[in-house]
CSV table of C-alpha atoms in Angstrom, one decimal:
chain,number,residue,atom,x,y,z
A,1,MET,CA,-2.7,-2.0,15.5
A,2,GLN,CA,-3.6,0.7,13.0
A,3,PRO,CA,-0.9,3.4,12.7
A,4,ARG,CA,-1.9,7.0,12.3
A,5,LYS,CA,0.2,10.0,11.0
A,6,THR,CA,1.3,12.5,13.6
A,7,ASP,CA,1.6,16.3,13.0
A,8,LEU,CA,5.3,15.8,12.3
A,9,ALA,CA,4.4,13.3,9.5
A,10,ARG,CA,1.8,15.7,8.0
A,11,THR,CA,4.4,18.5,8.0
A,12,ALA,CA,7.0,16.2,6.5
A,13,LEU,CA,4.7,15.1,3.7
A,14,GLN,CA,3.8,18.7,2.8
A,15,ALA,CA,7.3,20.1,3.0
A,16,HIS,CA,9.0,17.4,1.0
A,17,ARG,CA,12.2,18.2,2.8
A,18,ALA,CA,12.1,15.6,5.5
A,19,PRO,CA,14.8,12.8,5.5
A,20,LEU,CA,12.3,10.2,4.2
A,21,ASP,CA,12.8,7.9,1.2
A,22,MET,CA,10.0,7.2,-1.3
A,23,ARG,CA,8.9,4.0,0.5
A,24,GLN,CA,8.6,5.8,3.9
A,25,ARG,CA,6.6,8.6,2.3
A,26,ARG,CA,4.3,6.1,0.7
A,27,LEU,CA,3.8,4.3,4.0
A,28,LEU,CA,3.0,7.6,5.8
A,29,ILE,CA,0.5,8.4,3.1
A,30,LEU,CA,-1.2,5.1,3.7
A,31,CYS,CA,-1.2,5.3,7.5
A,32,ASP,CA,-4.6,6.8,8.1
A,33,GLY,CA,-5.6,5.0,11.2
A,34,GLN,CA,-7.9,2.7,9.2
A,35,ARG,CA,-5.3,0.2,7.8
A,36,SER,CA,-3.8,-2.5,9.9
A,37,ILE,CA,-0.2,-3.6,9.7
A,38,ALA,CA,-1.4,-6.6,7.7
A,39,ASP,CA,-3.1,-4.3,5.2
A,40,LEU,CA,0.1,-2.2,4.9
A,41,THR,CA,2.2,-5.4,4.5
A,42,GLY,CA,-0.1,-6.4,1.6
A,43,LEU,CA,0.2,-3.1,-0.1
A,44,LEU,CA,3.9,-2.4,0.5
A,45,GLY,CA,5.6,-5.7,1.1
A,46,GLN,CA,7.2,-7.7,4.0
A,47,ASP,CA,9.3,-4.8,5.3
A,48,ALA,CA,6.3,-2.7,6.1
A,49,PRO,CA,6.2,-3.7,9.8
A,50,ALA,CA,9.8,-2.8,10.3
A,51,MET,CA,9.2,0.6,8.5
A,52,VAL,CA,6.3,1.3,10.8
A,53,ILE,CA,8.5,0.6,13.9
A,54,GLN,CA,11.1,3.0,12.5
A,55,LEU,CA,8.6,5.7,11.8
A,56,VAL,CA,7.0,5.3,15.2
A,57,GLN,CA,10.4,5.6,16.8
A,58,ALA,CA,11.1,8.7,14.7
A,59,GLY,CA,7.8,10.3,15.8
A,60,TYR,CA,6.1,10.2,12.4
A,61,LEU,CA,3.5,7.6,13.4
A,62,SER,CA,1.3,7.0,16.4
A,63,THR,CA,0.0,3.5,17.2
A,64,GLY,CA,-1.9,4.2,20.4
A,65,THR,CA,-5.3,5.7,20.9
A,66,GLY,CA,-3.8,8.9,22.2
A,67,ALA,CA,-3.5,11.9,19.8
A,68,THR,CA,0.2,12.3,20.2
A,69,ALA,CA,3.1,10.2,19.3
A,70,PRO,CA,5.8,9.2,21.7
A,71,PRO,CA,8.8,11.5,21.6
A,72,PRO,CA,11.7,10.5,19.3
A,73,PRO,CA,14.2,8.3,21.1
A,74,SER,CA,17.6,9.6,22.0
A,75,ALA,CA,20.5,8.8,19.7
A,76,ALA,CA,21.9,6.3,22.3
A,77,ALA,CA,18.6,4.4,22.5
A,78,VAL,CA,18.3,3.9,18.7
A,79,ALA,CA,19.8,0.6,17.5
A,80,PRO,CA,22.5,1.2,14.8
A,81,GLN,CA,21.5,0.2,11.3
A,82,PRO,CA,23.5,-2.6,9.9
A,83,ALA,CA,26.0,-1.5,7.3
A,84,ALA,CA,25.6,-2.8,3.8
A,85,PRO,CA,28.4,-5.0,2.6
A,86,ALA,CA,31.0,-3.2,0.5
A,87,ALA,CA,31.0,-5.9,-2.2
A,88,ALA,CA,28.7,-5.4,-5.1
A,89,PRO,CA,26.6,-2.5,-3.7
A,90,VAL,CA,25.5,-1.3,-7.2
A,91,ALA,CA,24.1,-4.7,-8.2
A,92,ALA,CA,22.2,-5.1,-4.9
A,93,ALA,CA,20.8,-1.6,-5.1
A,94,ALA,CA,19.7,-2.1,-8.7
A,95,THR,CA,18.0,-5.4,-7.8
A,96,ALA,CA,16.2,-3.9,-4.8
A,97,VAL,CA,14.9,-1.0,-6.9
A,98,GLU,CA,13.7,-3.3,-9.7
A,99,ARG,CA,11.9,-5.5,-7.1
A,100,ARG,CA,10.0,-2.5,-5.8
A,101,ARG,CA,8.8,-1.4,-9.3
A,102,SER,CA,5.1,-2.0,-9.8
A,103,LEU,CA,2.1,-0.2,-11.2
A,104,VAL,CA,0.5,-0.5,-7.8
A,105,ALA,CA,3.4,1.3,-6.2
A,106,ALA,CA,3.2,4.1,-8.8
A,107,ARG,CA,-0.6,4.3,-8.3
A,108,ILE,CA,-0.3,4.6,-4.5
A,109,TYR,CA,2.4,7.3,-4.9
A,110,VAL,CA,0.3,9.4,-7.3
A,111,LEU,CA,-2.8,8.9,-5.2
A,112,GLY,CA,-0.9,10.5,-2.3
A,113,ILE,CA,0.3,13.3,-4.4
A,114,LEU,CA,-3.2,14.1,-5.7
A,115,GLU,CA,-4.6,13.9,-2.2
A,116,MET,CA,-2.2,16.6,-1.0
A,117,GLN,CA,-3.1,19.0,-3.8
A,118,ARG,CA,-6.5,20.1,-2.4
A,119,HIS,CA,-7.7,21.2,-5.8
A,120,PRO,CA,-11.0,20.1,-7.4
A,121,GLN,CA,-9.2,18.9,-10.6
A,122,ALA,CA,-6.8,16.9,-8.5
A,123,ALA,CA,-9.7,15.5,-6.5
A,124,ALA,CA,-11.4,14.3,-9.7
A,125,LEU,CA,-8.2,12.6,-10.9
A,126,PHE,CA,-7.8,11.0,-7.4
A,127,ARG,CA,-11.3,9.5,-7.8
A,128,ASP,CA,-10.6,8.4,-11.3
A,129,LEU,CA,-7.3,6.7,-10.3
A,130,GLN,CA,-9.0,5.0,-7.3
A,131,GLN,CA,-11.7,3.6,-9.6
A,132,ALA,CA,-9.3,2.6,-12.5
A,133,ARG,CA,-8.9,-1.2,-12.6
A,134,ALA,CA,-7.4,-2.1,-16.0
A,135,GLU,CA,-3.7,-1.4,-16.6
A,136,ASN,CA,-4.3,0.9,-19.5
A,137,GLU,CA,-6.9,2.9,-17.4
A,138,VAL,CA,-4.4,3.4,-14.6
A,139,LEU,CA,-1.7,4.5,-17.0
A,140,GLN,CA,-4.0,6.9,-18.7
A,141,VAL,CA,-5.0,8.5,-15.4
A,142,LEU,CA,-1.4,8.6,-14.2
A,143,GLN,CA,-0.5,10.5,-17.4
A,144,SER,CA,-3.4,12.9,-17.0
A,145,ALA,CA,-2.2,13.6,-13.4
A,146,MET,CA,1.3,14.3,-14.6
A,147,ARG,CA,0.0,16.7,-17.3
A,148,MET,CA,-2.2,18.5,-14.7
A,149,LEU,CA,0.3,18.8,-11.9
A,150,PRO,CA,2.4,21.7,-13.4
A,151,GLY,CA,-0.6,23.9,-13.4
A,152,LEU,CA,-1.0,23.4,-9.6
A,153,THR,CA,2.5,23.3,-8.2
A,154,SER,CA,6.0,24.6,-8.9
A,155,GLU,CA,8.2,23.2,-11.7
A,156,GLY,CA,10.7,21.8,-9.2
A,157,TYR,CA,8.1,19.9,-7.3
A,158,CYS,CA,6.7,18.5,-10.6
A,159,GLN,CA,10.2,17.3,-11.6
A,160,ARG,CA,10.6,15.5,-8.2
A,161,VAL,CA,7.2,13.8,-8.5
A,162,ARG,CA,8.0,12.7,-12.1
A,163,GLN,CA,11.4,11.4,-11.0
A,164,ARG,CA,9.9,9.4,-8.1
A,165,LEU,CA,7.1,8.1,-10.4
A,166,LEU,CA,9.7,6.8,-12.8
A,167,GLU,CA,11.4,5.1,-9.9
A,168,ALA,CA,8.2,3.3,-9.0
A,169,LEU,CA,6.8,2.4,-12.5
A,170,PRO,CA,7.7,-0.9,-14.1
A,171,LEU,CA,10.4,-0.3,-16.7
A,172,GLU,CA,8.0,-1.1,-19.7
A,173,HIS,CA,5.9,1.9,-18.8
A,174,CYS,CA,8.7,4.4,-18.1
A,175,ASP,CA,9.3,5.5,-21.7
A,176,ALA,CA,5.8,6.9,-22.1
A,177,PHE,CA,6.2,9.0,-19.0
A,178,ALA,CA,9.8,10.1,-19.8
A,179,GLU,CA,8.8,11.3,-23.3
A,180,ALA,CA,6.0,13.4,-21.8
A,181,ALA,CA,8.5,15.3,-19.7
């Protein structure tokens, strides 16, 4: 199965107002109809299949050969999400965020942002970031992208991108990006 974005997903990615968290947005960006669930699991972790199911049910992804996604299920048909235990929610949330931090996650996020810009300068940085292999190369291109973005988009959008990038980057690299802000 190779999930593909629906029109709803494309609209949500462009509007930045959909009720999607950073991991769901990252998954939508990667779902191009070319990657299998196994590929997505390798890129995003073991919870990728569950996220795909959630996004299919919400109408953001299509898994069939048809061009349209199934309609979103009614509220009664959706299984309720288990509630998080009340004890130690801060420690659990901090641990979950720390586990998700990686240079690969930051790279995937910025690749998605650059791809949406539809500007020659962003396209060049997209290619550079795709080709960068060494950690210092990746960091250098990420910093170049963050310097270029204010010239292409609004200040509020740039701040949201920078904030999400800081959430994805390993802590040892955050200082260099926070100082540039």
